[in-house]
Amino acid sequence: MEGQAYGISKYPDVEAINAGLRELTRLPMQPIRREAMAGYLDYFEKKCRRSKELNEEAKKYIPGGVQHNLAFNYPFPLAVEKAEGAWLWDSDGNRYIDLLQAGGPTVLGSNYAPLREKVAEVVGQSGPVTGLFHEYELKLAKLITGYMPAVEMFRMLGSGTEGVMAAIRAARAFTHKKYVLKMGGAYHGWSDQMVYGMHIPGTGRLESTGIPRGATSATQEFFPNDLGALRRKMIANRFRGGTAAVIVEPLGPESGTRPTPLGFHARLRELCDEFGALLIFDEVVTGFRIGMGGAQGYFGVKPDLTVFGKCVTGGYPMAGGVGGRRDVISTFAAGIGGSGERAYIGGTLSANPLSCVAGYVALTEMERTGAPILAGRAGDRLAAGLQAIIKKRCLPFVAFNQGSIVHLESSAVMLLDLRNPLKVMREMKARRRMIEEMGAAFMSQGIVSLAGSRLYTSMADTDEVIDEALAKFDIVLSTVEGAA
Ligand SMILES: Cc1ncc(COP(=O)(O)O)c(C=O)c1O
């Protein structure tokens, strides 16, 4: 493992983190004190009037008032007007430190000017789409195969969700086997077969409203990081159609919310080989964010297929794809100008000049500037600062980071354990509420987070920005019930 080439300077102590998280879910919740919360909510009423007005109007035309879940925030979504580097501005002119970074894609910081300018130049010439081949498709594919150790060929698609769908289809087409095993709690997009065991391990079809049973009948989950449980499922599958693929988020479900220990991936690789299943790394979050070689480069383990999204276009639209072994990926090309069984995939806007030039320039700039490493350093500073605040305030909360992906667990709703179903039923709603409030409190102090518990850093996060963020986190954490 080459520490310097990657944004993870030191792999977290997974055992200690898990012990802390177990204790956090065992203890009673410590939400923000009621009077303090009322003060935080007052901010939105007084200072975010334009956002509120726009949201009221949007609710008439857009289901729920926002077009995707990242944008939903309690008490109402902010309308964002301007983004630059580490900062966002809402339509009332309030400024925020941007620790959402669009959910992960913008390791260079928001709205990075050299990228924007090059995209504008290419789009100025060819427009955003022609439906025909553009040289930047080749440039981007070549670049990715150069960076990612396990990617010999790359197929560009429109989103991470599509990348996962394609990877699974290729795995089934190649192996002629049936089942796909995912780690419980992981997010692999919203395709029919993957809305299964989401957020909380063991929940199976809990969130599968509108999805026929047949669509998830060949999807299975195993408890996070439990290779014994995985092996047992693969043995059982041998007698009923076999395991086509095992798919994991390499840092652990939900971007490492339950972190995966070192050594896991090599053993997972062996297990897949033993059973003739393909190993899929979903690197939608980790791909290029933790380093140009992704998690596969960092852990030194080669998956058969790799799914891309987010960073692959530096935050520009149509961010997705799948890469991997030439023989497996070639199932997408069989039948094009030749013969053979073809795994069908498509997409009118897939791989257009806009997304391909954006990806090419974003990735070359990330390598040139060392953005993943700089973002990782900011993540280290942020996590260390949060740990110090938690200690000072005598709170049971848990903060840790895997480079530029920082977790601040206070309600630990996603860490509830279904092996104690009564507790889950009793506490799920209240813990969800608590984390929504935490996100609102942070926002009122000028910090945008992902759902109050995840923070993505970027190259634009200087020490000054992180220290300013920490002072704001301290204000909120000082108002938690029981805080010293
Ligand atoms: C690990 C992982 N896989 C897949 C996806 C789906 O990607 P998209 O939102 O581009 O469809 C996400 C999105 O957050 C993700 O985090």
Short mmCIF file of C-alpha atoms and ligand atoms in Angstrom, two decimals:
data_model
loop_
_atom_site.label_atom_id
_atom_site.label_comp_id
_atom_site.label_asym_id
_atom_site.label_seq_id
_atom_site.Cartn_x
_atom_site.Cartn_y
_atom_site.Cartn_z
CA MET A 1 0.00 0.00 0.00
CA GLU A 2 1.53 3.34 -0.99
CA GLY A 3 0.40 5.77 1.70
CA GLN A 4 1.61 8.82 -0.19
CA ALA A 5 -0.27 8.06 -3.41
CA TYR A 6 -3.58 7.91 -1.60
CA GLY A 7 -5.70 10.25 0.46
CA ILE A 8 -5.92 7.81 3.37
CA SER A 9 -2.85 8.61 5.45
CA LYS A 10 -3.63 5.97 8.08
CA TYR A 11 -6.33 3.33 7.94
CA PRO A 12 -8.73 3.74 10.87
CA ASP A 13 -8.75 1.29 13.76
CA VAL A 14 -11.88 -0.56 12.69
CA GLU A 15 -12.23 -2.59 15.87
CA ALA A 16 -12.10 0.49 18.08
CA ILE A 17 -14.58 2.31 15.83
CA ASN A 18 -17.00 -0.61 15.86
CA ALA A 19 -16.78 -0.85 19.65
CA GLY A 20 -17.57 2.88 19.90
CA LEU A 21 -20.48 2.54 17.48
CA ARG A 22 -21.91 -0.43 19.36
CA GLU A 23 -21.76 1.55 22.59
CA LEU A 24 -23.38 4.56 20.89
CA THR A 25 -26.37 2.51 19.75
CA ARG A 26 -26.67 0.87 23.18
CA LEU A 27 -26.85 4.19 25.06
CA PRO A 28 -29.92 6.43 25.20
CA MET A 29 -29.95 9.10 22.50
CA GLN A 30 -28.47 12.53 23.25
CA PRO A 31 -30.24 14.94 20.88
CA ILE A 32 -29.87 18.72 20.78
CA ARG A 33 -31.55 20.44 23.76
CA ARG A 34 -35.05 21.68 22.88
CA GLU A 35 -34.45 25.38 23.51
CA ALA A 36 -31.22 25.31 21.50
CA MET A 37 -33.02 23.53 18.65
CA ALA A 38 -35.72 26.18 18.64
CA GLY A 39 -32.96 28.78 18.20
CA TYR A 40 -31.42 26.86 15.28
CA LEU A 41 -34.82 26.56 13.57
CA ASP A 42 -35.38 30.28 14.03
CA TYR A 43 -32.44 30.86 11.69
CA PHE A 44 -34.33 29.25 8.81
CA GLU A 45 -37.47 31.32 9.44
CA LYS A 46 -35.58 34.60 9.67
CA LYS A 47 -32.64 34.21 7.30
CA CYS A 48 -33.82 31.77 4.64
CA ARG A 49 -37.06 33.36 3.49
CA ARG A 50 -36.35 33.08 -0.22
CA SER A 51 -35.44 29.38 0.09
CA LYS A 52 -38.65 28.80 2.01
CA GLU A 53 -40.76 30.60 -0.58
CA LEU A 54 -39.14 28.67 -3.44
CA ASN A 55 -39.67 25.40 -1.63
CA GLU A 56 -43.36 26.14 -1.01
CA GLU A 57 -43.75 26.80 -4.73
CA ALA A 58 -41.63 23.79 -5.74
CA LYS A 59 -43.81 21.46 -3.69
CA LYS A 60 -46.66 22.21 -6.10
CA TYR A 61 -44.67 21.01 -9.13
CA ILE A 62 -41.96 18.66 -7.86
CA PRO A 63 -42.84 15.61 -5.73
CA GLY A 64 -41.57 16.39 -2.24
CA GLY A 65 -40.23 19.76 -3.45
CA VAL A 66 -36.78 18.42 -4.44
CA GLN A 67 -35.64 16.18 -7.24
CA HIS A 68 -33.40 13.87 -5.21
CA ASN A 69 -32.80 12.85 -1.62
CA LEU A 70 -29.44 14.62 -1.10
CA ALA A 71 -31.21 17.95 -1.52
CA PHE A 72 -33.83 17.25 1.11
CA ASN A 73 -32.97 18.95 4.35
CA TYR A 74 -34.94 19.65 7.49
CA PRO A 75 -36.78 22.00 8.07
CA PHE A 76 -36.85 22.76 4.33
CA PRO A 77 -34.35 22.49 1.47
CA LEU A 78 -32.11 25.49 0.83
CA ALA A 79 -32.02 26.88 -2.70
CA VAL A 80 -28.36 27.24 -3.65
CA GLU A 81 -27.32 29.98 -6.02
CA LYS A 82 -23.57 29.98 -6.06
CA ALA A 83 -20.79 27.48 -5.42
CA GLU A 84 -17.05 27.99 -5.37
CA GLY A 85 -14.30 25.89 -3.84
CA ALA A 86 -15.16 25.23 -0.23
CA TRP A 87 -18.18 27.54 -0.17
CA LEU A 88 -21.86 27.68 -1.08
CA TRP A 89 -24.26 30.60 -1.07
CA ASP A 90 -28.04 30.24 -0.82
CA SER A 91 -30.58 32.47 -2.54
CA ASP A 92 -30.86 34.67 0.56
CA GLY A 93 -27.12 35.36 0.30
CA ASN A 94 -26.09 33.25 3.32
CA ARG A 95 -22.68 31.59 3.03
CA TYR A 96 -21.92 27.99 4.03
CA ILE A 97 -18.89 25.74 4.25
CA ASP A 98 -19.63 23.01 1.73
CA LEU A 99 -18.94 19.65 3.36
CA LEU A 100 -21.42 17.92 1.07
CA GLN A 101 -19.41 18.53 -2.10
CA ALA A 102 -22.36 17.36 -4.17
CA GLY A 103 -22.30 14.01 -2.37
CA GLY A 104 -18.67 13.35 -3.24
CA PRO A 105 -17.79 14.12 -6.88
CA THR A 106 -15.96 17.41 -6.50
CA VAL A 107 -12.57 16.53 -5.00
CA LEU A 108 -11.14 19.65 -6.70
CA GLY A 109 -13.70 21.77 -4.83
CA SER A 110 -16.99 23.07 -6.20
CA ASN A 111 -17.14 24.74 -9.58
CA TYR A 112 -13.41 24.44 -10.27
CA ALA A 113 -12.60 27.13 -12.85
CA PRO A 114 -10.05 25.34 -15.11
CA LEU A 115 -12.50 22.46 -15.49
CA ARG A 116 -15.47 24.72 -16.18
CA GLU A 117 -13.54 26.65 -18.82
CA LYS A 118 -12.37 23.57 -20.74
CA VAL A 119 -15.87 22.06 -20.67
CA ALA A 120 -17.30 25.34 -22.01
CA GLU A 121 -14.73 25.34 -24.83
CA VAL A 122 -15.54 21.79 -25.98
CA VAL A 123 -19.30 22.25 -25.63
CA GLY A 124 -18.94 25.51 -27.54
CA GLN A 125 -17.59 23.48 -30.46
CA SER A 126 -19.56 20.25 -30.48
CA GLY A 127 -22.52 21.02 -28.27
CA PRO A 128 -23.20 18.66 -25.36
CA VAL A 129 -24.18 15.67 -27.48
CA THR A 130 -24.10 14.45 -31.07
CA GLY A 131 -24.88 10.76 -30.65
CA LEU A 132 -21.59 9.98 -32.43
CA PHE A 133 -18.10 9.19 -31.24
CA HIS A 134 -15.96 11.99 -29.77
CA GLU A 135 -12.21 11.87 -29.18
CA TYR A 136 -12.64 12.65 -25.46
CA GLU A 137 -14.41 9.30 -25.01
CA LEU A 138 -11.18 7.60 -26.00
CA LYS A 139 -9.04 9.98 -23.93
CA LEU A 140 -11.12 9.36 -20.81
CA ALA A 141 -11.25 5.57 -21.23
CA LYS A 142 -7.46 5.45 -21.77
CA LEU A 143 -6.87 7.60 -18.71
CA ILE A 144 -9.05 5.41 -16.49
CA THR A 145 -7.43 2.19 -17.62
CA GLY A 146 -4.06 3.79 -16.84
CA TYR A 147 -5.04 4.79 -13.30
CA MET A 148 -7.13 1.81 -12.19
CA PRO A 149 -5.14 -1.41 -11.81
CA ALA A 150 -8.09 -3.72 -12.54
CA VAL A 151 -9.62 -1.84 -15.45
CA GLU A 152 -8.59 -3.02 -18.91
CA MET A 153 -11.62 -1.56 -20.71
CA PHE A 154 -14.21 1.03 -19.74
CA ARG A 155 -17.85 1.45 -20.77
CA MET A 156 -19.27 4.89 -20.00
CA LEU A 157 -22.86 5.20 -18.81
CA GLY A 158 -25.10 7.83 -17.29
CA SER A 159 -24.95 7.21 -13.53
CA GLY A 160 -23.63 4.96 -10.79
CA THR A 161 -26.97 3.18 -10.73
CA GLU A 162 -26.59 2.30 -14.41
CA GLY A 163 -22.99 1.22 -13.84
CA VAL A 164 -24.14 -1.26 -11.17
CA MET A 165 -26.94 -2.57 -13.42
CA ALA A 166 -24.48 -3.10 -16.25
CA ALA A 167 -21.87 -4.77 -14.02
CA ILE A 168 -24.41 -7.26 -12.71
CA ARG A 169 -25.69 -7.99 -16.19
CA ALA A 170 -22.14 -8.59 -17.46
CA ALA A 171 -21.40 -10.85 -14.48
CA ARG A 172 -24.46 -12.99 -15.14
CA ALA A 173 -23.82 -13.07 -18.89
CA PHE A 174 -20.20 -14.10 -18.35
CA THR A 175 -20.61 -16.66 -15.56
CA HIS A 176 -24.08 -17.97 -16.53
CA LYS A 177 -24.81 -17.98 -12.79
CA LYS A 178 -27.77 -16.53 -10.96
CA TYR A 179 -27.30 -14.82 -7.59
CA VAL A 180 -25.78 -11.46 -6.72
CA LEU A 181 -24.63 -11.03 -3.14
CA LYS A 182 -24.29 -7.58 -1.63
CA MET A 183 -23.06 -6.46 1.75
CA GLY A 184 -26.05 -5.54 3.90
CA GLY A 185 -26.60 -1.82 4.35
CA ALA A 186 -24.67 -0.83 1.22
CA TYR A 187 -26.05 1.57 -1.36
CA HIS A 188 -25.63 0.54 -4.99
CA GLY A 189 -28.16 2.87 -6.58
CA TRP A 190 -31.87 2.46 -7.06
CA SER A 191 -32.31 -0.21 -9.74
CA ASP A 192 -35.02 -2.79 -8.96
CA GLN A 193 -32.62 -5.53 -7.94
CA MET A 194 -30.45 -3.35 -5.70
CA VAL A 195 -33.12 -1.73 -3.53
CA TYR A 196 -32.57 -4.55 -1.13
CA GLY A 197 -30.93 -4.58 2.31
CA MET A 198 -30.40 -0.84 2.12
CA HIS A 199 -29.13 1.36 4.97
CA ILE A 200 -29.67 -1.18 7.77
CA PRO A 201 -28.27 -4.67 7.14
CA GLY A 202 -30.83 -7.46 7.09
CA THR A 203 -33.73 -5.26 6.00
CA GLY A 204 -34.11 -7.07 2.64
CA ARG A 205 -37.16 -5.72 0.83
CA LEU A 206 -38.10 -3.15 3.49
CA GLU A 207 -37.68 -0.27 1.03
CA SER A 208 -38.77 -2.16 -2.11
CA THR A 209 -42.12 -0.43 -2.56
CA GLY A 210 -43.15 -0.67 -6.20
CA ILE A 211 -40.65 -3.42 -6.99
CA PRO A 212 -41.98 -6.88 -7.85
CA ARG A 213 -40.69 -9.77 -5.74
CA GLY A 214 -39.24 -11.40 -8.82
CA ALA A 215 -36.90 -8.45 -9.37
CA THR A 216 -35.12 -9.04 -6.06
CA SER A 217 -35.44 -12.83 -6.00
CA ALA A 218 -31.84 -13.33 -7.13
CA THR A 219 -30.39 -10.63 -4.86
CA GLN A 220 -29.04 -11.61 -1.45
CA GLU A 221 -27.25 -9.78 1.34
CA PHE A 222 -24.68 -10.82 3.92
CA PHE A 223 -23.89 -9.13 7.24
CA PRO A 224 -21.17 -6.47 6.81
CA ASN A 225 -17.63 -7.80 6.82
CA ASP A 226 -18.76 -11.32 7.81
CA LEU A 227 -16.95 -13.61 5.38
CA GLY A 228 -18.28 -16.71 7.18
CA ALA A 229 -21.87 -15.65 6.46
CA LEU A 230 -20.94 -14.90 2.85
CA ARG A 231 -19.33 -18.32 2.41
CA ARG A 232 -22.44 -20.08 3.78
CA LYS A 233 -24.64 -18.28 1.23
CA MET A 234 -22.26 -19.13 -1.60
CA ILE A 235 -22.26 -22.80 -0.61
CA ALA A 236 -26.08 -22.84 -0.59
CA ASN A 237 -26.16 -21.05 -3.95
CA ARG A 238 -24.06 -23.80 -5.56
CA PHE A 239 -27.14 -25.98 -5.56
CA ARG A 240 -29.58 -23.41 -6.96
CA GLY A 241 -27.96 -21.56 -9.81
CA GLY A 242 -24.66 -20.32 -8.37
CA THR A 243 -23.29 -16.91 -7.39
CA ALA A 244 -22.63 -14.67 -10.39
CA ALA A 245 -21.09 -11.83 -8.38
CA VAL A 246 -20.36 -10.36 -5.00
CA ILE A 247 -20.62 -6.56 -4.97
CA VAL A 248 -19.18 -4.36 -2.23
CA GLU A 249 -18.50 -0.75 -1.44
CA PRO A 250 -14.80 -1.28 -0.71
CA LEU A 251 -14.61 0.99 2.35
CA GLY A 252 -17.75 -0.55 3.85
CA PRO A 253 -21.50 0.02 3.43
CA GLU A 254 -22.67 3.62 2.97
CA SER A 255 -19.21 4.96 2.19
CA GLY A 256 -17.63 3.23 5.18
CA THR A 257 -20.29 3.95 7.77
CA ARG A 258 -19.54 0.41 8.96
CA PRO A 259 -15.86 0.37 7.99
CA THR A 260 -14.33 -2.71 6.38
CA PRO A 261 -11.19 -4.01 8.10
CA LEU A 262 -7.82 -4.29 6.39
CA GLY A 263 -7.22 -7.75 4.97
CA PHE A 264 -10.91 -8.27 4.18
CA HIS A 265 -10.60 -7.63 0.45
CA ALA A 266 -7.84 -10.17 -0.18
CA ARG A 267 -9.89 -12.85 1.56
CA LEU A 268 -12.99 -11.78 -0.34
CA ARG A 269 -11.04 -12.13 -3.59
CA GLU A 270 -10.03 -15.70 -2.65
CA LEU A 271 -13.59 -16.60 -1.75
CA CYS A 272 -14.94 -15.32 -5.09
CA ASP A 273 -12.25 -17.31 -6.95
CA GLU A 274 -13.08 -20.44 -4.98
CA PHE A 275 -16.75 -20.22 -6.00
CA GLY A 276 -16.22 -18.88 -9.55
CA ALA A 277 -18.08 -15.67 -8.74
CA LEU A 278 -16.98 -12.29 -10.08
CA LEU A 279 -15.92 -9.64 -7.58
CA ILE A 280 -17.40 -6.18 -8.22
CA PHE A 281 -16.04 -3.12 -6.45
CA ASP A 282 -18.57 -0.31 -6.46
CA GLU A 283 -16.11 2.58 -6.57
CA VAL A 284 -18.75 5.24 -7.21
CA VAL A 285 -17.55 7.07 -4.09
CA THR A 286 -13.98 5.77 -3.73
CA GLY A 287 -13.03 5.93 -7.43
CA PHE A 288 -10.50 8.77 -7.60
CA ARG A 289 -11.70 10.34 -4.32
CA ILE A 290 -9.31 8.28 -2.20
CA GLY A 291 -6.63 8.30 -4.92
CA MET A 292 -6.23 7.87 -8.65
CA GLY A 293 -6.03 4.07 -8.26
CA GLY A 294 -9.24 3.95 -6.22
CA ALA A 295 -9.82 1.45 -3.43
CA GLN A 296 -8.44 -1.35 -5.61
CA GLY A 297 -5.09 0.45 -5.79
CA TYR A 298 -5.13 1.34 -2.12
CA PHE A 299 -5.98 -2.18 -0.90
CA GLY A 300 -3.94 -3.88 -3.63
CA VAL A 301 -6.79 -6.21 -4.61
CA LYS A 302 -8.10 -6.55 -8.16
CA PRO A 303 -11.85 -6.87 -8.65
CA ASP A 304 -13.15 -8.34 -11.91
CA LEU A 305 -15.43 -5.35 -12.46
CA THR A 306 -15.39 -1.80 -11.15
CA VAL A 307 -18.35 0.57 -11.08
CA PHE A 308 -17.76 4.30 -11.51
CA GLY A 309 -19.88 7.40 -10.89
CA LYS A 310 -19.52 10.80 -9.23
CA CYS A 311 -15.80 11.75 -9.62
CA VAL A 312 -15.58 10.14 -13.06
CA THR A 313 -16.89 13.40 -14.54
CA GLY A 314 -15.70 15.72 -11.76
CA GLY A 315 -19.31 16.55 -10.91
CA TYR A 316 -20.59 17.16 -14.44
CA PRO A 317 -23.73 15.34 -15.62
CA MET A 318 -23.90 11.76 -16.86
CA ALA A 319 -21.41 10.37 -14.36
CA GLY A 320 -21.25 6.61 -14.54
CA GLY A 321 -19.64 3.59 -16.03
CA VAL A 322 -18.22 0.15 -15.57
CA GLY A 323 -14.74 -1.12 -16.24
CA GLY A 324 -12.79 -4.29 -15.72
CA ARG A 325 -11.47 -7.45 -17.31
CA ARG A 326 -11.41 -7.33 -21.09
CA ASP A 327 -13.09 -10.74 -21.43
CA VAL A 328 -15.97 -9.76 -19.13
CA ILE A 329 -16.48 -6.21 -20.41
CA SER A 330 -16.45 -7.51 -23.96
CA THR A 331 -19.89 -9.04 -23.35
CA PHE A 332 -21.19 -5.49 -23.99
CA ALA A 333 -19.68 -5.44 -27.46
CA ALA A 334 -20.58 -8.93 -28.63
CA GLY A 335 -22.99 -8.62 -31.49
CA ILE A 336 -21.87 -5.10 -32.43
CA GLY A 337 -20.54 -5.70 -35.92
CA GLY A 338 -20.05 -9.35 -35.13
CA SER A 339 -21.64 -12.35 -33.56
CA GLY A 340 -22.03 -13.69 -30.06
CA GLU A 341 -24.23 -13.32 -27.05
CA ARG A 342 -24.53 -9.69 -26.09
CA ALA A 343 -25.33 -8.23 -22.67
CA TYR A 344 -27.57 -5.37 -23.75
CA ILE A 345 -26.94 -1.89 -22.38
CA GLY A 346 -27.72 1.52 -23.81
CA GLY A 347 -28.24 5.22 -23.17
CA THR A 348 -28.85 8.04 -25.66
CA LEU A 349 -26.75 10.52 -23.69
CA SER A 350 -24.13 8.07 -22.37
CA ALA A 351 -20.57 9.18 -23.09
CA ASN A 352 -21.26 12.59 -24.60
CA PRO A 353 -18.58 15.22 -25.30
CA LEU A 354 -19.58 17.20 -22.19
CA SER A 355 -19.22 14.41 -19.64
CA CYS A 356 -16.12 12.93 -21.30
CA VAL A 357 -14.16 16.18 -21.49
CA ALA A 358 -15.24 16.95 -17.92
CA GLY A 359 -14.01 13.56 -16.73
CA TYR A 360 -10.75 13.80 -18.64
CA VAL A 361 -9.89 17.27 -17.37
CA ALA A 362 -11.10 16.60 -13.80
CA LEU A 363 -9.00 13.45 -13.48
CA THR A 364 -5.86 14.95 -15.01
CA GLU A 365 -6.22 18.01 -12.75
CA MET A 366 -6.77 15.77 -9.72
CA GLU A 367 -3.56 13.96 -10.46
CA ARG A 368 -1.61 17.14 -11.27
CA THR A 369 -2.70 18.93 -8.10
CA GLY A 370 -2.69 15.91 -5.78
CA ALA A 371 -6.31 16.73 -4.93
CA PRO A 372 -7.17 13.34 -3.34
CA ILE A 373 -4.20 13.68 -0.98
CA LEU A 374 -4.96 17.32 -0.10
CA ALA A 375 -8.63 16.47 0.46
CA GLY A 376 -7.52 13.52 2.60
CA ARG A 377 -5.37 15.81 4.76
CA ALA A 378 -8.36 18.09 5.28
CA GLY A 379 -10.38 15.00 6.25
CA ASP A 380 -7.71 14.00 8.77
CA ARG A 381 -7.77 17.48 10.33
CA LEU A 382 -11.55 17.54 10.44
CA ALA A 383 -11.89 14.07 12.00
CA ALA A 384 -9.16 14.77 14.59
CA GLY A 385 -10.82 18.07 15.50
CA LEU A 386 -14.24 16.42 15.84
CA GLN A 387 -12.76 13.70 18.04
CA ALA A 388 -11.25 16.39 20.30
CA ILE A 389 -14.59 18.20 20.58
CA ILE A 390 -16.44 14.96 21.38
CA LYS A 391 -13.91 14.22 24.11
CA LYS A 392 -14.02 17.74 25.52
CA ARG A 393 -17.83 17.65 25.63
CA CYS A 394 -17.87 14.11 27.12
CA LEU A 395 -20.19 12.81 24.40
CA PRO A 396 -20.53 9.18 23.26
CA PHE A 397 -20.48 10.24 19.59
CA VAL A 398 -18.00 8.68 17.16
CA ALA A 399 -15.96 10.55 14.53
CA PHE A 400 -13.59 8.87 12.09
CA ASN A 401 -12.40 9.22 8.52
CA GLN A 402 -11.12 7.28 5.59
CA GLY A 403 -9.24 10.14 3.94
CA SER A 404 -11.64 12.75 2.62
CA ILE A 405 -14.74 10.83 3.76
CA VAL A 406 -15.50 11.82 7.33
CA HIS A 407 -18.17 10.25 9.52
CA LEU A 408 -19.72 11.94 12.53
CA GLU A 409 -22.08 9.47 14.15
CA SER A 410 -24.36 10.98 16.78
CA SER A 411 -27.69 9.20 16.36
CA ALA A 412 -26.16 6.17 14.61
CA VAL A 413 -29.48 5.33 12.99
CA MET A 414 -27.85 3.26 10.25
CA LEU A 415 -25.93 1.29 12.85
CA LEU A 416 -28.99 -0.16 14.53
CA ASP A 417 -28.81 -3.94 14.58
CA LEU A 418 -31.77 -5.93 13.30
CA ARG A 419 -30.75 -8.82 15.52
CA ASN A 420 -32.55 -6.72 18.14
CA PRO A 421 -35.72 -5.94 16.15
CA LEU A 422 -37.67 -4.48 19.08
CA LYS A 423 -35.01 -1.84 19.66
CA VAL A 424 -34.95 -1.01 15.94
CA MET A 425 -38.73 -0.60 15.86
CA ARG A 426 -38.70 1.52 19.01
CA GLU A 427 -35.80 3.79 18.10
CA MET A 428 -35.55 4.07 14.33
CA LYS A 429 -37.90 7.01 13.97
CA ALA A 430 -36.50 9.02 16.87
CA ARG A 431 -32.91 8.42 15.77
CA ARG A 432 -33.80 9.54 12.25
CA ARG A 433 -35.38 12.67 13.67
CA MET A 434 -32.30 13.34 15.76
CA ILE A 435 -29.96 13.22 12.78
CA GLU A 436 -32.23 15.49 10.75
CA GLU A 437 -32.09 18.00 13.58
CA MET A 438 -28.33 17.70 13.77
CA GLY A 439 -28.08 18.48 10.03
CA ALA A 440 -30.37 21.50 10.48
CA ALA A 441 -28.33 22.77 13.43
CA PHE A 442 -25.08 22.49 11.45
CA MET A 443 -26.72 24.28 8.52
CA SER A 444 -27.92 27.11 10.76
CA GLN A 445 -24.31 27.64 11.83
CA GLY A 446 -23.10 27.68 8.22
CA ILE A 447 -22.14 24.08 7.48
CA VAL A 448 -23.71 21.92 4.80
CA SER A 449 -23.32 18.19 5.57
CA LEU A 450 -24.70 14.99 4.09
CA ALA A 451 -27.65 14.13 6.30
CA GLY A 452 -25.98 15.49 9.44
CA SER A 453 -23.54 12.60 9.66
CA ARG A 454 -21.25 12.46 6.63
CA LEU A 455 -18.77 15.10 5.50
CA TYR A 456 -16.80 15.12 2.26
CA THR A 457 -13.71 17.30 2.10
CA SER A 458 -12.07 18.67 -1.04
CA MET A 459 -8.80 20.20 -2.15
CA ALA A 460 -10.31 23.62 -1.41
CA ASP A 461 -10.54 22.90 2.33
CA THR A 462 -7.56 24.77 3.71
CA ASP A 463 -6.63 24.52 7.40
CA GLU A 464 -8.47 27.83 7.94
CA VAL A 465 -11.67 26.45 6.41
CA ILE A 466 -11.50 23.28 8.50
CA ASP A 467 -10.78 25.24 11.69
CA GLU A 468 -13.74 27.51 10.99
CA ALA A 469 -15.92 24.43 10.47
CA LEU A 470 -14.69 22.91 13.73
CA ALA A 471 -15.59 26.05 15.68
CA LYS A 472 -19.11 25.79 14.25
CA PHE A 473 -19.39 22.07 15.04
CA ASP A 474 -18.31 22.88 18.59
CA ILE A 475 -21.15 25.39 18.98
CA VAL A 476 -23.73 22.75 18.01
CA LEU A 477 -22.18 19.92 20.00
CA SER A 478 -22.08 22.14 23.11
CA THR A 479 -25.89 22.25 22.95
CA VAL A 480 -26.43 18.49 22.93
CA GLU A 481 -28.18 17.00 25.98
CA GLY A 482 -25.57 16.03 28.55
CA ALA A 483 -22.70 17.92 26.85
CA ALA A 484 -19.98 19.18 29.20
C1 LIG B 1 -21.58 3.42 -3.60
C2 LIG B 1 -22.61 3.97 -4.53
N1 LIG B 1 -23.01 3.24 -5.57
C3 LIG B 1 -23.92 3.69 -6.45
C4 LIG B 1 -24.48 4.93 -6.30
C5 LIG B 1 -25.50 5.42 -7.30
O1 LIG B 1 -24.95 6.38 -8.11
P1 LIG B 1 -25.91 7.44 -8.88
O2 LIG B 1 -26.51 8.30 -7.83
O3 LIG B 1 -24.99 8.16 -9.80
O4 LIG B 1 -26.91 6.63 -9.61
C6 LIG B 1 -24.10 5.74 -5.24
C7 LIG B 1 -24.69 7.09 -5.05
O5 LIG B 1 -24.55 7.74 -4.05
C8 LIG B 1 -23.14 5.25 -4.31
O6 LIG B 1 -22.76 5.98 -3.26
#
